[in-house]
Structures are given as C-alpha cells and as structure tokens.
Amino acid sequence: MSDQKELRIVNIFRDSIDSYGVSFYPDGDSELYYVDPSNRDEYIALDEYFSYLKQVRISELQRIAQDLGAKHFKVTYKEEKTSFSEKKVSKKVTAKSIASADVEENYEDKKYSITEIAAEMECPGHPPVKPVLKYMKYDPSIKGLVEMRMNENGPLLHQKLMRY
C-alpha cells in the first residue's frame, strides 16, 4: 500500500459552488485552492493557505492550553525564508601576451526574512479537560502533552518545548 497523496484538480463553476456542499476561505473568488488538512469540505485560497494554517494552529494551541487548565500560555511562531541565487561568470584573462588563464568566479546572493507571530494569555487555571484536537491531532508533542496532563496519578505541571 502506498503512502502517496492524491492530487485532485477539480474545476467548479462559481455559480454551482452551493450544490457541492463545500466552503472556500476567504471566499470563492480565488483561482486556486488547497484542501483544508482537517476538513475535506473546506478549501483555502492558495495565497492564504500558509498564513491561515498558522492562525488556526495558534488558536487551537490556545484552546488546548485553556482546556488543560493552563494559567499562563505563550507561543512563538518563527519562520525563516531563505533564498539563494548563484551566478557563475567565466573569464579568459591574458597578461601581455605572456600567459593566459581561464578564471571562473562564483557569486552568491543570500536573503533572509524572519517573521514572528506570537500569542500569550493568562487564565485562572482549572482541572484539565481533555481537548478535542483538529489540526494538532497527529502531532506527537501535543498528543504527549495531553496524555501527561490528563494523567491523574502524576499530572504534568510544567513543560517547555523548543523546535528547531
């Protein structure tokens, strides 16, 4: 059995959207959409896809923290975009008809951009309630956090995760 994802290209006319029972974020006016990874009936505009998923994941993390009885919650989401362009220039150099040499020169241009989206909240805290996971359903760190916090014999009181 293969783990390959199926690529579906569907053409839906704008005047027939309602008959398919699907919804589009932010609206049905974009040209290309990706399917929402947690709901096959929701489609996200290609231009909005990654920022939308960041927003809903941060919101879900806040809800998970609150359900688990957190008193303080902070999430920092960092993204690093790196682009490289490389040029190769070849030259033939001749020195006063005595000798000649081929010279190859490499030029690299690197550009970095870091975006940070953060959420922080204070809550009164309460006994944990098992959260319903949607976007974080398959994340092993979140699943482990929920299991440890829900453990009545030795509930988790503090945890700090860092991903690189």
PDB file of C-alpha atoms in Angstrom:
ATOM      1  CA  MET A   1       0.000   0.000   0.000  1.00  0.00           C
ATOM      2  CA  SER A   2       1.343   3.425  -0.932  1.00  0.00           C
ATOM      3  CA  ASP A   3       1.559   6.495   1.324  1.00  0.00           C
ATOM      4  CA  GLN A   4       1.444   8.859  -1.649  1.00  0.00           C
ATOM      5  CA  LYS A   5      -1.037  11.710  -1.516  1.00  0.00           C
ATOM      6  CA  GLU A   6      -3.598  12.006  -4.258  1.00  0.00           C
ATOM      7  CA  LEU A   7      -3.583  15.221  -6.262  1.00  0.00           C
ATOM      8  CA  ARG A   8      -7.087  16.183  -7.294  1.00  0.00           C
ATOM      9  CA  ILE A   9      -7.762  19.013  -9.647  1.00  0.00           C
ATOM     10  CA  VAL A  10     -11.411  19.948  -9.754  1.00  0.00           C
ATOM     11  CA  ASN A  11     -12.964  22.701 -11.778  1.00  0.00           C
ATOM     12  CA  ILE A  12     -16.107  24.126 -10.181  1.00  0.00           C
ATOM     13  CA  PHE A  13     -18.036  26.935 -11.772  1.00  0.00           C
ATOM     14  CA  ARG A  14     -18.722  29.782  -9.373  1.00  0.00           C
ATOM     15  CA  ASP A  15     -22.480  29.608  -9.908  1.00  0.00           C
ATOM     16  CA  SER A  16     -22.502  25.906  -8.848  1.00  0.00           C
ATOM     17  CA  ILE A  17     -20.492  26.144  -5.591  1.00  0.00           C
ATOM     18  CA  ASP A  18     -23.534  25.755  -3.336  1.00  0.00           C
ATOM     19  CA  SER A  19     -24.510  22.400  -4.895  1.00  0.00           C
ATOM     20  CA  TYR A  20     -21.188  20.777  -3.838  1.00  0.00           C
ATOM     21  CA  GLY A  21     -21.526  21.426  -0.093  1.00  0.00           C
ATOM     22  CA  VAL A  22     -18.029  22.867   0.234  1.00  0.00           C
ATOM     23  CA  SER A  23     -16.794  26.174   1.605  1.00  0.00           C
ATOM     24  CA  PHE A  24     -13.960  28.416   0.499  1.00  0.00           C
ATOM     25  CA  TYR A  25     -11.687  30.624   2.608  1.00  0.00           C
ATOM     26  CA  PRO A  26     -11.640  33.606   2.486  1.00  0.00           C
ATOM     27  CA  ASP A  27     -14.233  33.487  -0.289  1.00  0.00           C
ATOM     28  CA  GLY A  28     -14.944  31.783  -3.606  1.00  0.00           C
ATOM     29  CA  ASP A  29     -13.240  34.419  -5.735  1.00  0.00           C
ATOM     30  CA  SER A  30      -9.707  32.988  -5.903  1.00  0.00           C
ATOM     31  CA  GLU A  31      -8.397  30.883  -8.762  1.00  0.00           C
ATOM     32  CA  LEU A  32      -6.590  28.096  -6.857  1.00  0.00           C
ATOM     33  CA  TYR A  33      -7.359  26.397  -3.531  1.00  0.00           C
ATOM     34  CA  TYR A  34      -5.817  23.731  -1.319  1.00  0.00           C
ATOM     35  CA  VAL A  35      -7.989  21.388   0.686  1.00  0.00           C
ATOM     36  CA  ASP A  36      -8.023  22.080   4.434  1.00  0.00           C
ATOM     37  CA  PRO A  37      -5.928  19.275   6.018  1.00  0.00           C
ATOM     38  CA  SER A  38      -8.512  18.688   8.740  1.00  0.00           C
ATOM     39  CA  ASN A  39     -11.712  19.015   6.703  1.00  0.00           C
ATOM     40  CA  ARG A  40     -12.067  17.776   3.125  1.00  0.00           C
ATOM     41  CA  ASP A  41     -15.097  20.016   2.564  1.00  0.00           C
ATOM     42  CA  GLU A  42     -13.203  23.257   3.231  1.00  0.00           C
ATOM     43  CA  TYR A  43     -10.841  24.826   0.728  1.00  0.00           C
ATOM     44  CA  ILE A  44      -8.295  27.558   1.407  1.00  0.00           C
ATOM     45  CA  ALA A  45      -7.112  30.002  -1.242  1.00  0.00           C
ATOM     46  CA  LEU A  46      -3.548  29.258  -2.320  1.00  0.00           C
ATOM     47  CA  ASP A  47      -2.393  32.788  -1.422  1.00  0.00           C
ATOM     48  CA  GLU A  48      -3.842  32.466   2.098  1.00  0.00           C
ATOM     49  CA  TYR A  49      -3.030  28.797   2.820  1.00  0.00           C
ATOM     50  CA  PHE A  50       0.077  29.030   4.999  1.00  0.00           C
ATOM     51  CA  SER A  51      -0.950  32.128   6.956  1.00  0.00           C
ATOM     52  CA  TYR A  52      -4.420  30.618   7.540  1.00  0.00           C
ATOM     53  CA  LEU A  53      -2.928  27.374   8.885  1.00  0.00           C
ATOM     54  CA  LYS A  54      -0.643  29.350  11.220  1.00  0.00           C
ATOM     55  CA  GLN A  55      -3.616  31.271  12.592  1.00  0.00           C
ATOM     56  CA  VAL A  56      -5.817  28.215  13.172  1.00  0.00           C
ATOM     57  CA  ARG A  57      -2.982  26.227  14.745  1.00  0.00           C
ATOM     58  CA  ILE A  58      -2.147  29.041  17.159  1.00  0.00           C
ATOM     59  CA  SER A  59      -5.839  29.354  18.044  1.00  0.00           C
ATOM     60  CA  GLU A  60      -6.051  25.614  18.596  1.00  0.00           C
ATOM     61  CA  LEU A  61      -2.947  25.676  20.818  1.00  0.00           C
ATOM     62  CA  GLN A  62      -4.563  28.421  22.912  1.00  0.00           C
ATOM     63  CA  ARG A  63      -7.753  26.365  23.281  1.00  0.00           C
ATOM     64  CA  ILE A  64      -5.741  23.231  24.171  1.00  0.00           C
ATOM     65  CA  ALA A  65      -3.817  25.147  26.849  1.00  0.00           C
ATOM     66  CA  GLN A  66      -7.021  26.530  28.307  1.00  0.00           C
ATOM     67  CA  ASP A  67      -8.725  23.089  28.257  1.00  0.00           C
ATOM     68  CA  LEU A  68      -5.716  21.577  30.021  1.00  0.00           C
ATOM     69  CA  GLY A  69      -6.016  24.172  32.796  1.00  0.00           C
ATOM     70  CA  ALA A  70      -3.002  26.335  31.977  1.00  0.00           C
ATOM     71  CA  LYS A  71      -2.531  29.525  33.965  1.00  0.00           C
ATOM     72  CA  HIS A  72      -0.068  31.025  31.510  1.00  0.00           C
ATOM     73  CA  PHE A  73       0.368  30.294  27.833  1.00  0.00           C
ATOM     74  CA  LYS A  74       2.809  31.656  25.285  1.00  0.00           C
ATOM     75  CA  VAL A  75       3.514  30.519  21.747  1.00  0.00           C
ATOM     76  CA  THR A  76       6.052  31.984  19.377  1.00  0.00           C
ATOM     77  CA  TYR A  77       5.923  31.021  15.738  1.00  0.00           C
ATOM     78  CA  LYS A  78       9.055  31.809  13.784  1.00  0.00           C
ATOM     79  CA  GLU A  79       9.568  31.374  10.096  1.00  0.00           C
ATOM     80  CA  GLU A  80      12.757  31.818   8.188  1.00  0.00           C
ATOM     81  CA  LYS A  81      12.635  32.289   4.450  1.00  0.00           C
ATOM     82  CA  THR A  82      15.894  31.808   2.684  1.00  0.00           C
ATOM     83  CA  SER A  83      16.519  32.427  -0.975  1.00  0.00           C
ATOM     84  CA  PHE A  84      19.764  31.866  -2.771  1.00  0.00           C
ATOM     85  CA  SER A  85      20.775  32.933  -6.234  1.00  0.00           C
ATOM     86  CA  GLU A  86      24.063  31.914  -7.679  1.00  0.00           C
ATOM     87  CA  LYS A  87      25.816  33.228 -10.769  1.00  0.00           C
ATOM     88  CA  LYS A  88      28.841  31.741 -12.436  1.00  0.00           C
ATOM     89  CA  VAL A  89      30.979  34.022 -14.547  1.00  0.00           C
ATOM     90  CA  SER A  90      33.759  32.673 -16.752  1.00  0.00           C
ATOM     91  CA  LYS A  91      36.535  34.952 -17.978  1.00  0.00           C
ATOM     92  CA  LYS A  92      39.643  34.490 -20.024  1.00  0.00           C
ATOM     93  CA  VAL A  93      42.500  36.593 -18.736  1.00  0.00           C
ATOM     94  CA  THR A  94      45.581  37.327 -20.813  1.00  0.00           C
ATOM     95  CA  ALA A  95      48.622  39.069 -19.325  1.00  0.00           C
ATOM     96  CA  LYS A  96      50.583  40.989 -22.007  1.00  0.00           C
ATOM     97  CA  SER A  97      50.676  38.003 -24.358  1.00  0.00           C
ATOM     98  CA  ILE A  98      52.862  36.060 -21.922  1.00  0.00           C
ATOM     99  CA  ALA A  99      50.291  33.744 -20.390  1.00  0.00           C
ATOM    100  CA  SER A 100      46.558  33.232 -20.384  1.00  0.00           C
ATOM    101  CA  ALA A 101      44.263  31.611 -17.851  1.00  0.00           C
ATOM    102  CA  ASP A 102      40.604  30.742 -17.562  1.00  0.00           C
ATOM    103  CA  VAL A 103      39.061  32.159 -14.392  1.00  0.00           C
ATOM    104  CA  GLU A 104      35.712  31.118 -13.019  1.00  0.00           C
ATOM    105  CA  GLU A 105      34.054  33.311 -10.413  1.00  0.00           C
ATOM    106  CA  ASN A 106      31.061  32.343  -8.272  1.00  0.00           C
ATOM    107  CA  TYR A 107      28.700  34.954  -6.861  1.00  0.00           C
ATOM    108  CA  GLU A 108      26.132  34.066  -4.195  1.00  0.00           C
ATOM    109  CA  ASP A 109      23.325  36.307  -3.024  1.00  0.00           C
ATOM    110  CA  LYS A 110      21.557  35.247   0.182  1.00  0.00           C
ATOM    111  CA  LYS A 111      18.391  36.860   1.513  1.00  0.00           C
ATOM    112  CA  TYR A 112      16.802  36.059   4.863  1.00  0.00           C
ATOM    113  CA  SER A 113      13.427  37.088   6.211  1.00  0.00           C
ATOM    114  CA  ILE A 114      12.145  36.156   9.668  1.00  0.00           C
ATOM    115  CA  THR A 115       8.522  36.562  10.648  1.00  0.00           C
ATOM    116  CA  GLU A 116       7.326  36.117  14.208  1.00  0.00           C
ATOM    117  CA  ILE A 117       3.725  35.591  15.251  1.00  0.00           C
ATOM    118  CA  ALA A 118       3.123  35.227  18.982  1.00  0.00           C
ATOM    119  CA  ALA A 119       0.169  34.667  21.259  1.00  0.00           C
ATOM    120  CA  GLU A 120       0.167  34.958  25.019  1.00  0.00           C
ATOM    121  CA  MET A 121      -2.622  34.665  27.577  1.00  0.00           C
ATOM    122  CA  GLU A 122      -3.251  34.430  31.301  1.00  0.00           C
ATOM    123  CA  CYS A 123      -6.028  32.196  32.640  1.00  0.00           C
ATOM    124  CA  PRO A 124      -7.273  31.427  36.150  1.00  0.00           C
ATOM    125  CA  GLY A 125      -6.468  27.711  35.697  1.00  0.00           C
ATOM    126  CA  HIS A 126      -8.734  24.739  36.443  1.00  0.00           C
ATOM    127  CA  PRO A 127      -8.620  20.931  36.480  1.00  0.00           C
ATOM    128  CA  PRO A 128      -7.806  19.616  32.996  1.00  0.00           C
ATOM    129  CA  VAL A 129     -10.493  18.710  30.471  1.00  0.00           C
ATOM    130  CA  LYS A 130      -9.463  16.561  27.513  1.00  0.00           C
ATOM    131  CA  PRO A 131      -9.340  18.847  24.457  1.00  0.00           C
ATOM    132  CA  VAL A 132     -10.716  17.901  21.047  1.00  0.00           C
ATOM    133  CA  LEU A 133      -7.824  18.057  18.591  1.00  0.00           C
ATOM    134  CA  LYS A 134      -8.333  19.076  14.982  1.00  0.00           C
ATOM    135  CA  TYR A 135      -5.156  20.468  13.398  1.00  0.00           C
ATOM    136  CA  MET A 136      -2.841  19.064  16.073  1.00  0.00           C
ATOM    137  CA  LYS A 137      -4.452  15.615  16.034  1.00  0.00           C
ATOM    138  CA  TYR A 138      -1.327  13.855  14.713  1.00  0.00           C
ATOM    139  CA  ASP A 139       1.355  15.982  16.390  1.00  0.00           C
ATOM    140  CA  PRO A 140       3.213  13.650  18.782  1.00  0.00           C
ATOM    141  CA  SER A 141       4.308  16.510  21.075  1.00  0.00           C
ATOM    142  CA  ILE A 142       0.744  17.739  21.554  1.00  0.00           C
ATOM    143  CA  LYS A 143      -0.653  14.224  21.976  1.00  0.00           C
ATOM    144  CA  GLY A 144       2.018  13.524  24.610  1.00  0.00           C
ATOM    145  CA  LEU A 145       1.300  16.803  26.388  1.00  0.00           C
ATOM    146  CA  VAL A 146      -2.421  15.992  26.582  1.00  0.00           C
ATOM    147  CA  GLU A 147      -1.736  12.442  27.843  1.00  0.00           C
ATOM    148  CA  MET A 148       0.687  13.646  30.524  1.00  0.00           C
ATOM    149  CA  ARG A 149      -1.620  16.444  31.705  1.00  0.00           C
ATOM    150  CA  MET A 150      -4.644  14.126  31.827  1.00  0.00           C
ATOM    151  CA  ASN A 151      -2.734  11.524  33.887  1.00  0.00           C
ATOM    152  CA  GLU A 152      -4.407  11.614  37.314  1.00  0.00           C
ATOM    153  CA  ASN A 153      -1.532   9.760  39.028  1.00  0.00           C
ATOM    154  CA  GLY A 154       1.101  12.330  38.171  1.00  0.00           C
ATOM    155  CA  PRO A 155      -0.205  15.225  36.112  1.00  0.00           C
ATOM    156  CA  LEU A 156       2.244  17.409  34.253  1.00  0.00           C
ATOM    157  CA  LEU A 157       2.791  20.759  35.966  1.00  0.00           C
ATOM    158  CA  HIS A 158       5.359  22.407  33.678  1.00  0.00           C
ATOM    159  CA  GLN A 159       6.750  21.708  30.223  1.00  0.00           C
ATOM    160  CA  LYS A 160       8.771  23.741  27.727  1.00  0.00           C
ATOM    161  CA  LEU A 161       9.159  22.580  24.134  1.00  0.00           C
ATOM    162  CA  MET A 162      11.561  24.044  21.606  1.00  0.00           C
ATOM    163  CA  ARG A 163      11.637  23.000  17.983  1.00  0.00           C
ATOM    164  CA  TYR A 164      14.452  23.781  15.621  1.00  0.00           C
TER     165      TYR A 164
END
